[in-house]
C-alpha positions in Angstrom: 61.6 -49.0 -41.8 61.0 -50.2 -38.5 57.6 -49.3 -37.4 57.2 -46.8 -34.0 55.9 -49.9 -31.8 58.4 -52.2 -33.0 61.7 -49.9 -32.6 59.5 -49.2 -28.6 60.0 -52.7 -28.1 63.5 -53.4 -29.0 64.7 -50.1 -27.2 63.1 -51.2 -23.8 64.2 -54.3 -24.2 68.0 -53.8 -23.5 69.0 -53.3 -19.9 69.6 -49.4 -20.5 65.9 -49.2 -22.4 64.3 -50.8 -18.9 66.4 -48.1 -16.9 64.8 -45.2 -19.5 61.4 -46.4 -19.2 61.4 -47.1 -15.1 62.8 -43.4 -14.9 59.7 -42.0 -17.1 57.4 -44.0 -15.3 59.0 -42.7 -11.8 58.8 -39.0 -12.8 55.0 -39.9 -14.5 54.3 -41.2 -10.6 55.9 -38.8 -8.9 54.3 -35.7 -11.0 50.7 -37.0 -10.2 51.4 -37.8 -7.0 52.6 -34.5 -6.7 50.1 -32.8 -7.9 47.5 -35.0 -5.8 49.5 -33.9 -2.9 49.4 -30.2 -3.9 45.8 -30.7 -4.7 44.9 -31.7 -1.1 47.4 -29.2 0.4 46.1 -26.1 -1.2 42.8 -26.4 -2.8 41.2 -24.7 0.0 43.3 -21.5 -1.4 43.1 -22.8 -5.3 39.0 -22.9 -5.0 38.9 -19.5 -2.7 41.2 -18.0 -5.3 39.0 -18.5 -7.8 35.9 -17.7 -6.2 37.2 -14.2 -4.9 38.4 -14.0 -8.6 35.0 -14.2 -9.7 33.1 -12.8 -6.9 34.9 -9.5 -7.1 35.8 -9.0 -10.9 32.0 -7.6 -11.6 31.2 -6.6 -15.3 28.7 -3.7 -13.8 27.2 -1.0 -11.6 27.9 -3.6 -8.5 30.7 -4.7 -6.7 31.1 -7.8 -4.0 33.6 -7.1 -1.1 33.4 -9.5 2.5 36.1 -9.2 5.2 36.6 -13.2 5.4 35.5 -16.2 3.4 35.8 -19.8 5.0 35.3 -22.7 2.9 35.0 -26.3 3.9 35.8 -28.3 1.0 35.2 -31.8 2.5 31.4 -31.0 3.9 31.0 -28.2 1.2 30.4 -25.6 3.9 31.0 -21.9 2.9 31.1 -18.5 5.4 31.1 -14.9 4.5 31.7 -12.4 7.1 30.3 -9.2 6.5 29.7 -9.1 2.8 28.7 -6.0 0.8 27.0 -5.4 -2.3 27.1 -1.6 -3.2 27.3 0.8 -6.2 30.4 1.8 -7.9 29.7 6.0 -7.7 32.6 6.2 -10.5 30.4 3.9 -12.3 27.3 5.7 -11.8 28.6 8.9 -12.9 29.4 7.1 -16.1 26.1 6.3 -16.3 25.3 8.9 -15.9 26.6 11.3 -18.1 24.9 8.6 -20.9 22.3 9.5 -19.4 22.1 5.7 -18.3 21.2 6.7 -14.7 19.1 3.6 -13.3 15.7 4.5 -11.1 17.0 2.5 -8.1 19.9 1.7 -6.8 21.0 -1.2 -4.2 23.1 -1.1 -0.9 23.6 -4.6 0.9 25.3 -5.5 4.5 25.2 -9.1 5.3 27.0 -9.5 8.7 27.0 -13.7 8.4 26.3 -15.6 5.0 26.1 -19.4 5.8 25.8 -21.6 2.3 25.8 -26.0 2.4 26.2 -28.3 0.4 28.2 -26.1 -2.1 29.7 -27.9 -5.6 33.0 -26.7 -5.6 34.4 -28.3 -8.3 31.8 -27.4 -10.4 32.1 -23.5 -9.4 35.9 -24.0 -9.9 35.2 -25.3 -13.6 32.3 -23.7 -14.8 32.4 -20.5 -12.8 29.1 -21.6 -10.9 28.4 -21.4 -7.2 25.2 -24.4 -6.5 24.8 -25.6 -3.3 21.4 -26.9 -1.0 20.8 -23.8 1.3 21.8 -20.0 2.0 20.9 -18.7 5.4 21.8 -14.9 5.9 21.2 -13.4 9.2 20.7 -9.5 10.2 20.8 -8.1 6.5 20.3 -4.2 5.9 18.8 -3.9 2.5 18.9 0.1 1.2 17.2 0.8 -2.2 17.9 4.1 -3.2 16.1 6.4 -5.7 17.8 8.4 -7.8 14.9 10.4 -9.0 16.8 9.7 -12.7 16.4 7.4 -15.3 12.9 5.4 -16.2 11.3 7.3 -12.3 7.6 5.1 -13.5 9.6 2.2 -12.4 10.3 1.5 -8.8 11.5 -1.9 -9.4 14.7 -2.7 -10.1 15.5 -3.7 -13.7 15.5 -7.8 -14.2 19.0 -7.2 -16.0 20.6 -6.5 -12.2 21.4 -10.3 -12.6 24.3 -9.5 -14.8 25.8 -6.9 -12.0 25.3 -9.2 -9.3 27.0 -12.1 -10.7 30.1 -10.3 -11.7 32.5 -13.1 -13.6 30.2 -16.1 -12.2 28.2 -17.6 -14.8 25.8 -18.7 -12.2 24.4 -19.2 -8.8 21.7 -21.9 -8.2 20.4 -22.9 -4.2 17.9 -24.9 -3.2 16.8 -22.5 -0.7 17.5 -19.2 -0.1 16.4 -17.7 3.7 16.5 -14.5 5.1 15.6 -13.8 8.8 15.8 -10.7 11.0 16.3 -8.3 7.8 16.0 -4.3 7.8 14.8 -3.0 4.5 14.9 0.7 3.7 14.3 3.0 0.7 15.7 5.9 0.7 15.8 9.3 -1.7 19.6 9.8 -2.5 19.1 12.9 -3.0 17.7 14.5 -0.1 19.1 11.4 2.3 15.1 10.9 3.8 14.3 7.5 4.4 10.7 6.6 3.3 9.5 2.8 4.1 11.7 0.8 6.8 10.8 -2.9 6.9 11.6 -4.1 10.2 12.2 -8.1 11.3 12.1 -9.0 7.8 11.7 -13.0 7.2 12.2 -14.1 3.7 12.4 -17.5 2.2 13.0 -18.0 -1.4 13.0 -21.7 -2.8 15.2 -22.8 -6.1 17.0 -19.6 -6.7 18.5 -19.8 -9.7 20.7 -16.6 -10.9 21.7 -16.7 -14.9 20.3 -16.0 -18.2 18.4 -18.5 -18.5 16.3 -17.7 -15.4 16.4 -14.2 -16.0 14.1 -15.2 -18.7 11.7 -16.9 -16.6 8.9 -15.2 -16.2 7.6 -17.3 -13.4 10.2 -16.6 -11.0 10.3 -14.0 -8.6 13.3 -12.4 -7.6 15.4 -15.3 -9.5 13.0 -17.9 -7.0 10.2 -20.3 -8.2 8.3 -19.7 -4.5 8.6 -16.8 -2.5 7.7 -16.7 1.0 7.6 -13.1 3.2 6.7 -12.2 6.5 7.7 -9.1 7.9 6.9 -7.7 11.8 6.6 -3.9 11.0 6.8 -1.8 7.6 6.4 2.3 8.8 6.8 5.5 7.5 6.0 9.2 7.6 3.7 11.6 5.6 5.7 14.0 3.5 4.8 16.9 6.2 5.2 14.4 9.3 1.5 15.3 10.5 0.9 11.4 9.9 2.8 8.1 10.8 1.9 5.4 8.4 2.3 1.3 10.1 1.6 -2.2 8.7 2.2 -5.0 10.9 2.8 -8.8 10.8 3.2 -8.9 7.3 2.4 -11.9 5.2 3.2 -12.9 1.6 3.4 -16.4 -0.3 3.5 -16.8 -3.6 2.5 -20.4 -3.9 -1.0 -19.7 -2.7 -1.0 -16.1 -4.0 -2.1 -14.6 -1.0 -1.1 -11.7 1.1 -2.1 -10.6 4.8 -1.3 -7.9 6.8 -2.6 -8.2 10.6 -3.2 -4.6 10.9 -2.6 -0.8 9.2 -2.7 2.3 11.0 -2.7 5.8 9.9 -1.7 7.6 13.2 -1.8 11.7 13.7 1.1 12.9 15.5 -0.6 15.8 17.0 -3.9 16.2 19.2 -7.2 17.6 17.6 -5.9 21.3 18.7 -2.3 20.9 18.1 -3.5 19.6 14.3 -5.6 22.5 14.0 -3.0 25.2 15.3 -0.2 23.6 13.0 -1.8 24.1 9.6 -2.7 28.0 8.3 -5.9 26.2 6.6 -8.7 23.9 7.4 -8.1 20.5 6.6 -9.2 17.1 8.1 -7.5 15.1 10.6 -7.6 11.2 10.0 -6.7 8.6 12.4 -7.7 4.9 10.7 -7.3 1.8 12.0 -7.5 -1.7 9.8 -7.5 -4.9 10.8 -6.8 -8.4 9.6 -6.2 -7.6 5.5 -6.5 -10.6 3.7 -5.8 -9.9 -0.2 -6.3 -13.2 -2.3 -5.6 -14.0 -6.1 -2.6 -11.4 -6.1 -0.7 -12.0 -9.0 3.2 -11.5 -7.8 4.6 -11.3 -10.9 2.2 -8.4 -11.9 3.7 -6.6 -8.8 7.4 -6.7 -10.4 5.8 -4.8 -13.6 4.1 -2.5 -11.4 0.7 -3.5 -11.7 -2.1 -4.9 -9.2 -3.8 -7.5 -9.7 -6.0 -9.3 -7.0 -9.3 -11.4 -7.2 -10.5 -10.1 -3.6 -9.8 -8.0 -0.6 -11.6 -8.6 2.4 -10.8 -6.2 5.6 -12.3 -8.2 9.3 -12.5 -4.9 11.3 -12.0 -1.2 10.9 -12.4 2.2 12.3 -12.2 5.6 10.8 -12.0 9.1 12.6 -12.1 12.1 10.8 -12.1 15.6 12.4 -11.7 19.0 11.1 -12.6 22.1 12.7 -14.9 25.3 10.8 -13.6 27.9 12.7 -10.2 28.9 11.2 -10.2 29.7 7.2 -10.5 27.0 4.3 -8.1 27.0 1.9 -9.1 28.2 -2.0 -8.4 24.9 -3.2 -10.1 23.6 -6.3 -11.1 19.8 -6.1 -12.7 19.4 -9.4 -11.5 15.8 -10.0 -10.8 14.3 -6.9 -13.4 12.4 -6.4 -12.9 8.4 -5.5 -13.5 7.5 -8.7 -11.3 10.2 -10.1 -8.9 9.1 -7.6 -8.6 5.4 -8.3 -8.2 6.4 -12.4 -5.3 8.8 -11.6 -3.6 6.1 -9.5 0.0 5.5 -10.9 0.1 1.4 -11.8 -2.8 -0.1 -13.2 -5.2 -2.1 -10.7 -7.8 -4.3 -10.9 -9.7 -5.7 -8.0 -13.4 -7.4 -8.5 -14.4 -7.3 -5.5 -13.7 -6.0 -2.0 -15.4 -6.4 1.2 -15.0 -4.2 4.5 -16.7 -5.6 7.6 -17.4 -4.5 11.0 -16.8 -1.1 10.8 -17.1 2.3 12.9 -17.1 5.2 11.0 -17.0 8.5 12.8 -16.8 12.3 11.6 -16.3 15.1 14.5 -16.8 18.6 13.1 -16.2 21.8 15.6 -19.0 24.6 14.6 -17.6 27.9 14.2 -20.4 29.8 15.9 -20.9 27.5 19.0 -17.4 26.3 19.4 -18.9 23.0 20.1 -18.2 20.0 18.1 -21.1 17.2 16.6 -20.0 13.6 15.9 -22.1 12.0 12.8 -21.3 8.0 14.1 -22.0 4.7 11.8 -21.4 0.9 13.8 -21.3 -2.0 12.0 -21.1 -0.8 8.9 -20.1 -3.0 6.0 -19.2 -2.3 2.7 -18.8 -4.1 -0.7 -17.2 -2.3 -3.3 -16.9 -4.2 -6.9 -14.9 -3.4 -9.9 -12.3 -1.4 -9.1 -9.9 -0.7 -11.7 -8.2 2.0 -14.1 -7.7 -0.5 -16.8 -9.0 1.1 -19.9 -9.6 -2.2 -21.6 -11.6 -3.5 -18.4 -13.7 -0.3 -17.6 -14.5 -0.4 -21.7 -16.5 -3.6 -20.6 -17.9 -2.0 -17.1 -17.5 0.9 -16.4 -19.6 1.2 -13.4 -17.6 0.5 -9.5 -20.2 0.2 -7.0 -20.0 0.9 -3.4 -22.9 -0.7 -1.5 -22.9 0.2 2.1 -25.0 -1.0 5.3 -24.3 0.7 8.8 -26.5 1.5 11.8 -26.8 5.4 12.3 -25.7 6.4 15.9 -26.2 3.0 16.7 -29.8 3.5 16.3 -31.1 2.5 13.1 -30.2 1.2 10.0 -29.1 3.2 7.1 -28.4 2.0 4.3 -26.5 4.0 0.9 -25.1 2.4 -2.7 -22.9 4.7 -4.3 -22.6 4.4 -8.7 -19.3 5.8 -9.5 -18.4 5.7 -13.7 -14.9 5.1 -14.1 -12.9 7.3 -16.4 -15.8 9.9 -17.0 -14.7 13.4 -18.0 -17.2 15.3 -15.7 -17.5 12.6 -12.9 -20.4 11.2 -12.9 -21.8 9.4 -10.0 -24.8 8.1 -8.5 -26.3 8.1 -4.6 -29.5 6.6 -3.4 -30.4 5.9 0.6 -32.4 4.7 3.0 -32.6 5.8 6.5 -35.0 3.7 9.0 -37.6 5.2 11.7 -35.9 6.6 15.0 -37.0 8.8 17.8 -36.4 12.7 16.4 -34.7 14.0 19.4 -31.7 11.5 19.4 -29.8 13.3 16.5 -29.6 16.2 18.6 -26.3 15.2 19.7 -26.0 16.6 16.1 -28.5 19.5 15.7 -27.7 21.4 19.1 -23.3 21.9 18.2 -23.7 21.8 14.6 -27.4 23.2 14.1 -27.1 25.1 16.4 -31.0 23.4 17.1 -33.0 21.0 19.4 -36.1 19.0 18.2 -38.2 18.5 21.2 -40.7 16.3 19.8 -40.8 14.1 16.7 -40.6 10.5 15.3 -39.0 10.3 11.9 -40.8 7.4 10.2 -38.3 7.2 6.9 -36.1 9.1 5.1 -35.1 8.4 1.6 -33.2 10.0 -1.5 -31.9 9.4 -5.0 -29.3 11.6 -6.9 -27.2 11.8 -9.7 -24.0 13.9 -9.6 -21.1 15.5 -11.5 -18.0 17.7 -11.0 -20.5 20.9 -10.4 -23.7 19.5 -9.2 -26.1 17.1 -8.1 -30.1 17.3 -8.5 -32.6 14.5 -7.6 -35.3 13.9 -5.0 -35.6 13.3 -1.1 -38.6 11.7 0.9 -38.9 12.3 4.6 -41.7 10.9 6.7 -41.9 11.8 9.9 -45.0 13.1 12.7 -45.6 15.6 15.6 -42.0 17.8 14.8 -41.4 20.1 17.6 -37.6 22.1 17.2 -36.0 24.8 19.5 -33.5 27.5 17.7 -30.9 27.9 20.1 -27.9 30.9 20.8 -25.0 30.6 22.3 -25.1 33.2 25.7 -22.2 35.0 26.0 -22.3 34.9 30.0 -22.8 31.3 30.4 -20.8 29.9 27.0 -23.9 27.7 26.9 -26.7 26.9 24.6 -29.9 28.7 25.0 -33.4 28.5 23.5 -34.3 31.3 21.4 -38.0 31.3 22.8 -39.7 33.6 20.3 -37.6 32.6 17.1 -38.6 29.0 17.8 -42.8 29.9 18.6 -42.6 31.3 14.6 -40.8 28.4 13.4 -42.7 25.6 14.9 -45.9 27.6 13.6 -44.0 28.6 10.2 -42.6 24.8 10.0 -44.8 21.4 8.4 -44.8 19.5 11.5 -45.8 16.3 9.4 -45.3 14.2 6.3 -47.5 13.3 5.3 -49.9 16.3 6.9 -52.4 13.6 7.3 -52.9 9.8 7.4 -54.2 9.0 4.0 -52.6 11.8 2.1 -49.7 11.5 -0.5 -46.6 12.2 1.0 -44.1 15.5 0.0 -41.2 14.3 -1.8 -38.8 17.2 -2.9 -37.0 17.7 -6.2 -33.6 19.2 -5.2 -30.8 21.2 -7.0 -27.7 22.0 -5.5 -24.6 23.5 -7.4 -21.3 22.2 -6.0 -18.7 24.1 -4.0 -15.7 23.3 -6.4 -13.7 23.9 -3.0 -15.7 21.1 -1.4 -15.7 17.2 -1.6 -18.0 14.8 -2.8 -19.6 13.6 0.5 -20.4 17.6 1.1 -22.0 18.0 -1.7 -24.7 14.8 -1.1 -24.9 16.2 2.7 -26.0 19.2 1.3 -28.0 18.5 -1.1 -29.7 15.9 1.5 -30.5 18.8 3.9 -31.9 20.9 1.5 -34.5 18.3 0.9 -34.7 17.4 4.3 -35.5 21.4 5.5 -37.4 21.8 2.2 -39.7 19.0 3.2 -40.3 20.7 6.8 -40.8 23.9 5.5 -37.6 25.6 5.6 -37.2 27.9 2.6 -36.3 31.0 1.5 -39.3 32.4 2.2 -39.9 30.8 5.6 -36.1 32.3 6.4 -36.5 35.7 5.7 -39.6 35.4 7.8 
């Protein structure tokens, strides 16, 4: 039998075999050329069809809508007008009755999406979307809380990849950049927005958006670098007394570094207007921070809700605090708020070595209940170095001391100096104080003793002051040292005529006589240093009870005692 290339050869050889095999190679022509021609005709459609295919099937919570997509096959240019990433509520009802309900939940408006150098034959093929550069411009970004589901977690779950890609198997760009962003969070349920980032800058560099990366745990937000600046981030205390601000926000993640040009907590009321608006006492703060610099801060820690940061270091910083004795306290037990107790009952783990706060004003305003007057206790230039702060278990079993070491001028005056021994994750709170106060003319901290005493001191020179205590969650004892010469004070009373401050002529004669107008009494002599008790007010703070138990050294040491009182 004649074999297949030999009975080829003898059929194409006749005149009617060469007709046969020019018509096949005709229709062979004309069907590629064909489809060439289609090819260029329509791929625009062929390669949008596909991509719409894949951009809006979605395997998950999310869906992909956009009112127009423009592609420009030749230069690999693609536009998306007004895109939208959003939740599927039928899907989330699913969820939840699983009881699958995620923490957080995503709303995205993009009014232009700009992407070059896009592969699309490759994203035709392999359901993959690569190009050289995204640039969206004016994107609002809503994360929602559902106050459902994992609520420790305020981070949306790395798995989000899958929703977002939809039927795509990937999406890889060389750059990623965001500019003139709004980011918001919101509760869902009660429909209050919390933190709005405002003129939001954000540049991410190889984004990569698949399994594979997914498993990368050196990427951030799918991106090996992750650059952020932001102009304002703001928000409101829960009872609007306060307005929170941070601006000119700065993060990288190739140096690990994060700055923020200033933060603010701002009272929205006046001193009285505070006062009048709350049924209690309570303090009135009005901060101001400058030029934040946190250093070492490990990004990915930040996505697994911890903090991590080798230093803070604040430039400049002023703190005002005022609070007003003449309407009631509240009955509020604070057993366990101290800073220390504070910083262990903070919500993600954190771990900071060392921070530094320079240049410094630190001021508290009380108003005294009796003379309707109010004192200021001021501190410039103070700077503070607090070291090992954390709530890691497994750090604090190595150290478990956080210092605070301190160095201020008092009223501008003299230096004062305080280091502060806080033991981290102690039942009762343990804490140590020890300070020293340098010599200053008497009579200038009666810009504290005549509205808060109410007292002058006439005469005097106060030589040194100096104390050591050791505290817990119901008292503090230890001992104070005051040197000082030639004491003179005046008890003063408010006149009801004038409204003003008048010496109590006789009161003061028995005092000054009743009072040690010297430490030591005479040159040569040992010095009085006082052992001191005091038992907490468990409706107080921490920084009352050490003022206290200052003072009653400080009036022990002059004389002032029970006995000399009842006198």
């Amino acid at each position: 039998m004649p074999s297949i290339k030999e009975r080829y050869k003898k059929q194409t050889s006749t005149p009617k075999g060469k007709i046969i095999l020019l018509s096949l190679v005709l229709i062979i022509v004309t069907a590629v050329a064909g489809g060439i021609l289609y090819w260029n005709a329509y791929k625009k459609q062929i390669i949008r069809a596909e991509l719409e295919k894949a951009l809006r099937k979605g395997n998950g919570l999310y869906k992909i809508a956009y009112d127009d997509l423009k592609l420009d096959e030749v230069n690999g240019n693609l536009s998306v007008i007004n895109l939208r990433i959003d939740y599927d509520s039928t899907k989330l009802e699913e969820m939840r009755a699983a009881g699958r309900t995620p923490a957080m939940l995503m709303h995205i408006q993009v009014p232009s999406l700009h992407v070059t150098g896009v592969k699309t034959p490759r994203a035709l093929l392999n359901k993959e979307i690569s190009g050289n550069k995204v640039t969206i411009s004016n994107p609002l970004i809503e994360l929602k809380y559902t106050m459902e589901g994992d609520t420790t977690r305020n981070v949306p779950d790395k798995a989000v990849y899958e929703q977002i890609l939809g039927g795509l198997n990937m999406i890889h760009m060389d750059t990623v950049e965001i500019t003139g962003g709004i980011i918001s969070t919101q509760n869902l349920k009660t429909k209050r927005k919390n933190i709005e980032l405002i003129d939001t800058r954000l540049v991410l560099s190889d984004v990569a958006v698949d399994s594979a990366s997914n498993a990368d745990t050196t990427r951030l937000f799918f991106a090996r670098t992750l650059h952020l600046q932001c102009g304002n981030i703001s928000w409101f205390s829960g009872n609007g007394l306060y307005r929170y601000t941070a601006d000119s926000i700065t993060v990288a993640s190739d140096n690990s570094m994060a700055y923020v040009k200033r933060f603010a907590i701002e009272p929205q009321k006046g001193e009285d207007a505070f006062v009048r608006s709350l049924p209690t006492q309570d303090d009135r703060f009005d901060f101001n921070i400058r030029g934040i610099a946190i250093r070492g801060l490990k990004m990915l820690d930040l996505l697994n809700e911890s903090f991590y940061a080798d230093s803070i270091t604040i430039d400049a910083a002023q703190f005002k605090i005022y609070r007003d004795l003449s309407i009631p306290r509240d009955k509020k037990n604070r057993v366990g708020t101290y800073p220390h107790q504070a910083v262990g009952k903070l919500p993600i783990p954190v771990e900071v070595p060392v921070m530094i706060v320079n240049n410094t004003y630190v001021e508290y305003k009380e108003k005294n209940a009796k003379t309707q007057q109010s004192g200021k206790v001021r501190f410039h230039n103070s700077t503070a170095v607090i070291r090992n702060l954390t709530n890691k278990k497994e750090k604090v079993a190595k150290n478990n001391v956080m210092t605070v070491d301190i160095n201020t001028r008092f009223l501008d005056i003299t230096p004062f100096n305080v280091k502060w021994k806080f033991y981290l994750l102690q039942p009762n709170g343990r804490f140590d104080v020890s300070g020293t106060l340098s010599g200053l003319d008497a009579k200038a901290v009666n810009v504290l003793a005549e509205p808060m005493g109410p007292a002058r001191i006439e005469e005097g020179k106060i030589n040194k002051v100096q104390f050591n205590f050791a505290g817990n969650d119901y008292n503090m004892n230890g001992k104070v040292l005051m040197l000082y010469e030639d004491l003179k004070v005046a008890v003063l009373e408010k006149d009801e005529d004038s409204k003003k401050l008048e010496k109590k002529k006789l009161i003061s004669f028995v005092a000054n006589i009743l009072a040690k107008n010297s430490n030591p009494k005479r040159k040569g002599q040992e010095p009085r240093e006082i052992d001191v008790k005091n038992e907490r007010n468990t409706n107080r703070s921490i920084f009352n009870l050490a003022w206290k138990t200052l003072f009653e050294g400080i009036k022990e040491t002059v004389g002032i005692n029970k006995k000399s009182k009842e006198k």
